[in-house]
CSV table of C-alpha atoms in Angstrom, one decimal:
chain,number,residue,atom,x,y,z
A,24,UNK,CA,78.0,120.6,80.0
A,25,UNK,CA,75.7,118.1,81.8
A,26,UNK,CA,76.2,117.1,85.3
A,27,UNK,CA,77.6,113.6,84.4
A,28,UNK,CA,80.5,115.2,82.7
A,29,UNK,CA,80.9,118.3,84.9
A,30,UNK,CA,81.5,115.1,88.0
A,31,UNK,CA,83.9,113.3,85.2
A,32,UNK,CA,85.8,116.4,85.0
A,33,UNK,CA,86.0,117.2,88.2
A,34,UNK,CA,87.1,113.5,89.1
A,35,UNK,CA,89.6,113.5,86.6
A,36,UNK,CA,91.1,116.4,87.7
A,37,UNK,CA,91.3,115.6,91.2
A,38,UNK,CA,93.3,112.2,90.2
A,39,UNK,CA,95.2,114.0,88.2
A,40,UNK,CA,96.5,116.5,90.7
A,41,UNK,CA,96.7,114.0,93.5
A,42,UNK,CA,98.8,111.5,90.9
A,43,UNK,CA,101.2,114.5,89.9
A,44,UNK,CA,101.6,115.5,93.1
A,45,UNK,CA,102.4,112.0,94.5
A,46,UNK,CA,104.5,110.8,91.6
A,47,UNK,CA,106.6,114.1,91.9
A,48,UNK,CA,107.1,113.2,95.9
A,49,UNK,CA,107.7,110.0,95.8
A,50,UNK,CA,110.2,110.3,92.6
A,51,UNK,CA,112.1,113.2,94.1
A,52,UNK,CA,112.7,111.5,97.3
A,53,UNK,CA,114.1,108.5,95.6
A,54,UNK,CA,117.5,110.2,95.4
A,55,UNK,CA,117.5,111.0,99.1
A,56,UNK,CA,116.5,107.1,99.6
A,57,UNK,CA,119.3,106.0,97.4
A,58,UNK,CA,121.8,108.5,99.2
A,59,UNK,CA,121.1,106.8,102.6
A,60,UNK,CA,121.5,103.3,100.8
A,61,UNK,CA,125.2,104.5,100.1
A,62,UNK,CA,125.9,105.9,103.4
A,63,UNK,CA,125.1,102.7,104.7
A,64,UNK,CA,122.0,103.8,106.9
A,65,UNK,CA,120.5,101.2,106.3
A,66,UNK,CA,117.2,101.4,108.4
A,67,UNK,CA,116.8,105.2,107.9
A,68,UNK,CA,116.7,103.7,103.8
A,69,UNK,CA,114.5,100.9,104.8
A,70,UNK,CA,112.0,103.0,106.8
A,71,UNK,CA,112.1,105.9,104.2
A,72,UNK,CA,111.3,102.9,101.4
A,73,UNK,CA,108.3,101.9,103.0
A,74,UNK,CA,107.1,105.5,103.6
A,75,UNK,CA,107.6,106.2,100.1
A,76,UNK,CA,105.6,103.0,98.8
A,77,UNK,CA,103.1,103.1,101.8
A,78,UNK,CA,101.9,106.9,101.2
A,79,UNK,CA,101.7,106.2,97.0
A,80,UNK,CA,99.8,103.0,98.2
A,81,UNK,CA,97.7,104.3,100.6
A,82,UNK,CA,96.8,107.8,97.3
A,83,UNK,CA,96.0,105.4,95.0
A,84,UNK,CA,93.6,103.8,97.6
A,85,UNK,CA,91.7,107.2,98.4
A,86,UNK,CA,91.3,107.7,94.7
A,87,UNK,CA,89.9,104.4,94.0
A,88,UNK,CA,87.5,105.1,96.6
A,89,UNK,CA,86.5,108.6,95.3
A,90,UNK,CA,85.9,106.0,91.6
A,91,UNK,CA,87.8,103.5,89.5
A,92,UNK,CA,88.6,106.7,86.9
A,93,UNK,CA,90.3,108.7,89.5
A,94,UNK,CA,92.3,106.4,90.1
A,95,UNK,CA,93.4,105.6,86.8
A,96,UNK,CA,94.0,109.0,85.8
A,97,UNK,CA,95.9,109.4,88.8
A,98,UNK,CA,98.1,106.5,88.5
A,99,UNK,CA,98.7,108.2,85.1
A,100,UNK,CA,99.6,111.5,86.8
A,101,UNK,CA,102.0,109.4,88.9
A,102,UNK,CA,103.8,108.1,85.4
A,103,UNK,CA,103.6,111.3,84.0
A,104,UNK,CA,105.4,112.9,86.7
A,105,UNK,CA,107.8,109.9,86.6
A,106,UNK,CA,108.8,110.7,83.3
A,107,UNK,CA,109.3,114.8,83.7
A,108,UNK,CA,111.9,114.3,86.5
A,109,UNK,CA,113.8,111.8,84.4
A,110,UNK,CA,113.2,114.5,81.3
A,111,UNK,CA,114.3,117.4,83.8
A,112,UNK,CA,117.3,114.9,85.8
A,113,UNK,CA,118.5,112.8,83.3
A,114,UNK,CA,117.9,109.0,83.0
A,115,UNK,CA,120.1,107.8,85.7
A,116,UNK,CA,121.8,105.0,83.7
């Protein structure tokens, strides 16, 4: 294995941990978020909205900055994790 694709490995995997990891927090706490909608606390919701989009935001940042295929295999980590909790919850509908 050369250097170039040792790096490429190695960048891939990092995006794909960080995207797994993200998509699995951000996914998971969108039942909490949901649950304060309903109670009717409303700025606990709010705040906990902007968290939620702010910290996968602010990921996908870092990842672009560690290279353009980080990110996109992290973003595909996110989906990926996206789709096991509905696999593993049910699709909410």
């Amino acid at each position: 294995m050369t250097a170039l694709t040792s790096n490429a490995a190695v960048t891939a995997a990092v995006g794909l941990v960080a995207g797994l990891a993200l998509g699995v927090l951000h996914f998971a706490s969108l039942s909490w978020n949901a649950q304060l909608f309903v109670s009717g606390s409303f700025g606990a919701a709010i705040a906990l909205q902007a968290a939620r989009v702010g910290l996968a935001a602010l990921v996908l940042i870092l990842l672009f900055r560690v290279g353009p295929f980080a990110a996109l295999v992290g973003a595909l980590g996110f989906l990926v994790a996206r789709a096991i909790l509905i696999w593993r919850h049910g699709d909410p509908q």
